[in-house]
Short mmCIF file of C-alpha atoms in Angstrom, two decimals:
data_model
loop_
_atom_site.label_atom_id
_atom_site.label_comp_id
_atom_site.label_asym_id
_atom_site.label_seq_id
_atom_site.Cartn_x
_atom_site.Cartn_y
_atom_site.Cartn_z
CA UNK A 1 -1.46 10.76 17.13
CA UNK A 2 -2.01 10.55 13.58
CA UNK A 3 1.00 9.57 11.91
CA UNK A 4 0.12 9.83 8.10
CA UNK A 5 -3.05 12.37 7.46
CA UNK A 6 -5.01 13.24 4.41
CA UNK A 7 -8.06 15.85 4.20
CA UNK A 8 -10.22 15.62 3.21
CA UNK A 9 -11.77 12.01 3.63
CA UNK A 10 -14.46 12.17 0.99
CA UNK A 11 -14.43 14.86 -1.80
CA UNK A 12 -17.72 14.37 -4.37
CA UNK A 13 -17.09 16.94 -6.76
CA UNK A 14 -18.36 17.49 -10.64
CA UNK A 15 -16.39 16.77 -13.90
CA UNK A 16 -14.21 20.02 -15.32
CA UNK A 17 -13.58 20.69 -11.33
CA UNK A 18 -10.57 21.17 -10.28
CA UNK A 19 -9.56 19.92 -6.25
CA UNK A 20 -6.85 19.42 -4.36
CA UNK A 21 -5.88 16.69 -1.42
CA UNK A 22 -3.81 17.21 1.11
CA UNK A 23 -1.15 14.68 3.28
CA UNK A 24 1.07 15.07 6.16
CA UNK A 25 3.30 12.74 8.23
CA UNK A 26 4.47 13.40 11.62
CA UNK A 27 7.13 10.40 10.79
CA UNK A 28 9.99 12.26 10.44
CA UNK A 29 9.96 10.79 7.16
CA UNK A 30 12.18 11.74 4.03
CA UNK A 31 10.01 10.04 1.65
CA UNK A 32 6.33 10.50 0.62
CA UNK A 33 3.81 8.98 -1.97
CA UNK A 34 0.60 8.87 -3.45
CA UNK A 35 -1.28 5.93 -4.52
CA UNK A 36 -4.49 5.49 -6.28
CA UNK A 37 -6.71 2.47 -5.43
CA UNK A 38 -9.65 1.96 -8.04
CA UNK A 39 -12.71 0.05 -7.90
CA UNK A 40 -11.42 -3.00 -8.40
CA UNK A 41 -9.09 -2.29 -5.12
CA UNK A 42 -5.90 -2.18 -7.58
CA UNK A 43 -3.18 -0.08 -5.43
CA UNK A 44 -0.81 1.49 -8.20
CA UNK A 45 1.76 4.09 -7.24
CA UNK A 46 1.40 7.64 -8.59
CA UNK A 47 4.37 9.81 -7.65
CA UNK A 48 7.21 9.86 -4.94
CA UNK A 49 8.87 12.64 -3.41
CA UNK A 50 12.17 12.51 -1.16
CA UNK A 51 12.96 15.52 0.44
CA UNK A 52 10.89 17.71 -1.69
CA UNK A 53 12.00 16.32 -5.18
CA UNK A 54 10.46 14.02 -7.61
CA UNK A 55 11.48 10.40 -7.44
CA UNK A 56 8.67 8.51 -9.12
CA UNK A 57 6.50 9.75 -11.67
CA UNK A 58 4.20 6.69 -13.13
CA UNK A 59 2.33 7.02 -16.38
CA UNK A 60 -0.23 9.46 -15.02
CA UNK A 61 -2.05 12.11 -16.88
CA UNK A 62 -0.50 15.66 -16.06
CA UNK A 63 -3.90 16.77 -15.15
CA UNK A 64 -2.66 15.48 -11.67
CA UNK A 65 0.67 17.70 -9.87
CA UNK A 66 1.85 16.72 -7.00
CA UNK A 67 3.44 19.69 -4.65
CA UNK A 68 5.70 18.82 -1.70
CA UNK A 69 6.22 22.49 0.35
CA UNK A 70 8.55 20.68 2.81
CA UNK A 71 9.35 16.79 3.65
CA UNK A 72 6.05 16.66 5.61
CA UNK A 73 3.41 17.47 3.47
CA UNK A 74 3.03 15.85 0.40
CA UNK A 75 -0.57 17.60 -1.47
CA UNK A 76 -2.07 16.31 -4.99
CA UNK A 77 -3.93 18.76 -7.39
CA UNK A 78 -5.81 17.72 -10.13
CA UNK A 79 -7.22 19.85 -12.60
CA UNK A 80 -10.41 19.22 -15.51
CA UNK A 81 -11.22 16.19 -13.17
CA UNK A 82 -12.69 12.88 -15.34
CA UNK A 83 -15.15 10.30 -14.54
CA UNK A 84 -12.37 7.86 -14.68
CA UNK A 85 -10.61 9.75 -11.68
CA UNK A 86 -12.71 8.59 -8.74
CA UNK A 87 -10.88 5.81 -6.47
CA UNK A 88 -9.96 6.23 -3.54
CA UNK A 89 -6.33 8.09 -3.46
CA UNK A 90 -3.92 7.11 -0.28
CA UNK A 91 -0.95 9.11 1.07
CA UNK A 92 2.49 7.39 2.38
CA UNK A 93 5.78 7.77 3.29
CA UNK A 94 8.44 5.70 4.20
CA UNK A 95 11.93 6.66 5.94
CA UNK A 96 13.99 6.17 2.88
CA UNK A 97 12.88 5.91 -0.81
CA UNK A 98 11.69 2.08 -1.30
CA UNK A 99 14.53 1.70 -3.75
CA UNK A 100 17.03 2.23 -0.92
CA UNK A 101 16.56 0.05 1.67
CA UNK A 102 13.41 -2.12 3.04
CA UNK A 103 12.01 0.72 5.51
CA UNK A 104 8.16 -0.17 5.50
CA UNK A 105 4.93 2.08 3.73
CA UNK A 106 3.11 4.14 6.74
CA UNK A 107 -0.14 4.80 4.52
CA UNK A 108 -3.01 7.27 5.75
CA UNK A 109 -6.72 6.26 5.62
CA UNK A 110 -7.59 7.70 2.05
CA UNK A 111 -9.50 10.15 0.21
CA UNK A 112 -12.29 8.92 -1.41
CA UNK A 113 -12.90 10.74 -4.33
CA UNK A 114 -16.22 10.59 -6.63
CA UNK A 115 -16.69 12.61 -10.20
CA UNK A 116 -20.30 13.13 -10.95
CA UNK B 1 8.22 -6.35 -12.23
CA UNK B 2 7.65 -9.83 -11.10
CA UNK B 3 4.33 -10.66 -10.26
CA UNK B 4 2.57 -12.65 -7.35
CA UNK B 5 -0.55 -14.71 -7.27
CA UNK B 6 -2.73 -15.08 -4.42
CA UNK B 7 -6.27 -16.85 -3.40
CA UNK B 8 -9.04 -14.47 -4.00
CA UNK B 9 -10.12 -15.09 -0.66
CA UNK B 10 -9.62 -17.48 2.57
CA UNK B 11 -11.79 -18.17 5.60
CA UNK B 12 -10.77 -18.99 9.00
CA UNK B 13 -11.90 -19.78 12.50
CA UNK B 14 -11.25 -17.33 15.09
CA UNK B 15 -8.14 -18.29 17.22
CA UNK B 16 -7.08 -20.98 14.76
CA UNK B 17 -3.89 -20.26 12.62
CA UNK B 18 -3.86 -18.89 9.12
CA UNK B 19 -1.78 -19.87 6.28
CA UNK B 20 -1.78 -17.34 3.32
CA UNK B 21 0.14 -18.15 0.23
CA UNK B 22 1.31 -16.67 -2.26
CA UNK B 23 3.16 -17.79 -5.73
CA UNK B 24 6.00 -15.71 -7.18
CA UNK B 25 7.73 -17.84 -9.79
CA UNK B 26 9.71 -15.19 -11.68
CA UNK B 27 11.09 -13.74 -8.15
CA UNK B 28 14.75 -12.62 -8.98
CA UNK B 29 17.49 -13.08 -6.42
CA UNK B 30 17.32 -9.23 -5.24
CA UNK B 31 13.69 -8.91 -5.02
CA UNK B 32 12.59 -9.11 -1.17
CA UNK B 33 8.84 -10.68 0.19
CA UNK B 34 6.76 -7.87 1.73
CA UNK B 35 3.71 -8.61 2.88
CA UNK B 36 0.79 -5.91 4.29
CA UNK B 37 -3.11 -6.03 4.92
CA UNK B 38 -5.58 -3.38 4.50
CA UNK B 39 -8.23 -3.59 7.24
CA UNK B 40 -11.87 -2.21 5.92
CA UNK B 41 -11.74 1.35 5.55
CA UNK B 42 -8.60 2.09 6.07
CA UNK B 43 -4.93 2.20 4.78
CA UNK B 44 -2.84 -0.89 3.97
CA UNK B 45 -0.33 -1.44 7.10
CA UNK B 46 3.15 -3.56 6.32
CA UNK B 47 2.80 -6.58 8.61
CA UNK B 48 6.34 -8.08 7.76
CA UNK B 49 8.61 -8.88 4.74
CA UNK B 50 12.06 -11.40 4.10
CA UNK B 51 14.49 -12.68 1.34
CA UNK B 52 15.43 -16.22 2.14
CA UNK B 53 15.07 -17.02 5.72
CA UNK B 54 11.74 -17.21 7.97
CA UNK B 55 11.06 -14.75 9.46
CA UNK B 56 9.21 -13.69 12.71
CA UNK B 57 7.29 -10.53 14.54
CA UNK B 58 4.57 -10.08 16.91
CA UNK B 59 1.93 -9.92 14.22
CA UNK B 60 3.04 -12.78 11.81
CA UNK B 61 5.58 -15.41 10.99
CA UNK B 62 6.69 -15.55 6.91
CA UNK B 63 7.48 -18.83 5.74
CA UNK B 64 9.79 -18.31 2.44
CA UNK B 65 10.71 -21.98 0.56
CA UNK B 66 13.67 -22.47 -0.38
CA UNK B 67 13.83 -21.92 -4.21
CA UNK B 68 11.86 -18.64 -3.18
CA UNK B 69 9.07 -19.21 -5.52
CA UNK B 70 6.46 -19.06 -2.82
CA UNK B 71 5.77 -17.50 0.63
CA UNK B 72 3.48 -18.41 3.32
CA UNK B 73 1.94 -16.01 6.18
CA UNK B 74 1.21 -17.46 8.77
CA UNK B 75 -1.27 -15.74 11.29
CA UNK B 76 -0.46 -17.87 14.71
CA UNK B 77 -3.75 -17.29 15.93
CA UNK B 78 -6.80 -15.43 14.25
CA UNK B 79 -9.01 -12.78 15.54
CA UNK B 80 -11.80 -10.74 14.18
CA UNK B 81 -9.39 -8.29 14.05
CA UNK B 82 -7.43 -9.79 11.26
CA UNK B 83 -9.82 -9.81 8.69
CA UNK B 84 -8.69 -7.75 6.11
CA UNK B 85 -7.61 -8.13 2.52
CA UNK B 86 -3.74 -9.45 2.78
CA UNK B 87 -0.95 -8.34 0.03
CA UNK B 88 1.90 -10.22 -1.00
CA UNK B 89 4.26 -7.73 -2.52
CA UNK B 90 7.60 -8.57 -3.93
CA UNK B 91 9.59 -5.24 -3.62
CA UNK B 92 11.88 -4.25 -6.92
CA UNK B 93 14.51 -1.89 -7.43
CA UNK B 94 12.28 1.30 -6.21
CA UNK B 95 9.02 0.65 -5.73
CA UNK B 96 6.45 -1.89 -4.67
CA UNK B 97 3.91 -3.17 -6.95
CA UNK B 98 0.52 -4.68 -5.17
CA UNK B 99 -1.86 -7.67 -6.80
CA UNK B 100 -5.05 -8.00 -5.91
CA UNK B 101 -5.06 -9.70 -2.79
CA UNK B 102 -5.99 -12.31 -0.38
CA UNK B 103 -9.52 -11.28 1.40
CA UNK B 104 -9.39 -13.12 5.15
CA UNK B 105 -12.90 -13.92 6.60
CA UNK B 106 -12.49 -15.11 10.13
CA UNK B 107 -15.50 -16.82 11.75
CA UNK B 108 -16.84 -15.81 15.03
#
């Protein structure tokens, strides 16, 4: 049982595309997030939803919108994709927001994604 | 957001214990020690995190000195399993903000 899933795992797509990822977590989870981990294996936080609304929003172009249809799925669009953009992107969620309390990061595997 | 420094990388026999440790001098009083790994390939996964006191669980022990400028991790006993690049993570007011690591070779 997969607890935190994205889809796809690797997405190699052309610059001006525009893609989305998706996440879900069978945690029962209120809150969910997306990282970005670049080539030099730098984990920053993106965004963070709890129970559908915005939380977090780091300095990240708005080329990239988050969507969360329910407290399960958390998905990422990002439109005119860049170069710059490939990394490898990682969904989490955690049972409260991790200003609240010290409930620990469930991450899925990643999304590996490359701009050609 | 205070900061943490950590070894670029450590090696270790397998089945020997493994100290990993990490250096946060401008720690503040509310700021709590979290600590997780990211196997190869995969996600990271929290292993276990304090404020003041050691701490124990059935995958690590965290050693926190006193003045709370440091931390030590403390695998009891390695396995290949283990290696992975370890984070030492000191968690703010709302989120947590990862360095660049400790990579853990363990020797067959």
């Amino acid at each position: 049982d997969t607890a935190v899933s994205q889809t796809p795992k690797y997405l190699v797509t052309q610059m001006g595309n525009d893609k989305s990822i998706k996440c879900e977590q069978n945690l029962g989870h209120d809150t969910m997030y997306w990282y970005k981990q670049d080539s030099k294996k730098f984990l920053k936080i993106m965004f963070s939803y709890n129970n559908k609304e915005l939380i977090i929003n780091e300095t990240v172009p708005n080329r990239f919108s988050p969507k969360s249809p329910d407290k399960a799925h958390l998905n990422l669009h990002i439109n005119s994709l860049e170069l710059g953009d490939s990394a490898v992107y990682f969904c989490a969620s955690s049972y409260l927001p991790t200003g609240t309390d010290n409930s620990p990061l469930h991450f899925g595997n990643g999304t590996r994604l490359t701009v050609t | 957001d205070a900061k943490t420094t950590q070894p670029n990388s450590m090696e270790s026999n397998e089945e020997e214990p493994v100290h990993l440790p990490c250096n946060h001098s401008t720690i503040s009083g509310t700021d709590y020690i979290h600590w997780y790994r990211q196997l190869p390939s995969q996600g990271p996964e929290y292993v276990i995190h304090g404020l003041t006191s050691n701490v124990n669980n059935r995958m690590a022990s965290l050693a926190i000195a006193e003045d709370r400028k440091s931390s030590t991790l403390i695998l009891h006993r390695a396995t290949l399993r283990d290696a992975a690049v370890y984070y030492c993570i000191l968690k703010g007011t709302y989120k947590y903000i990862f360095g660049t690591g400790t990579r853990l070779k363990v020797l067959a």
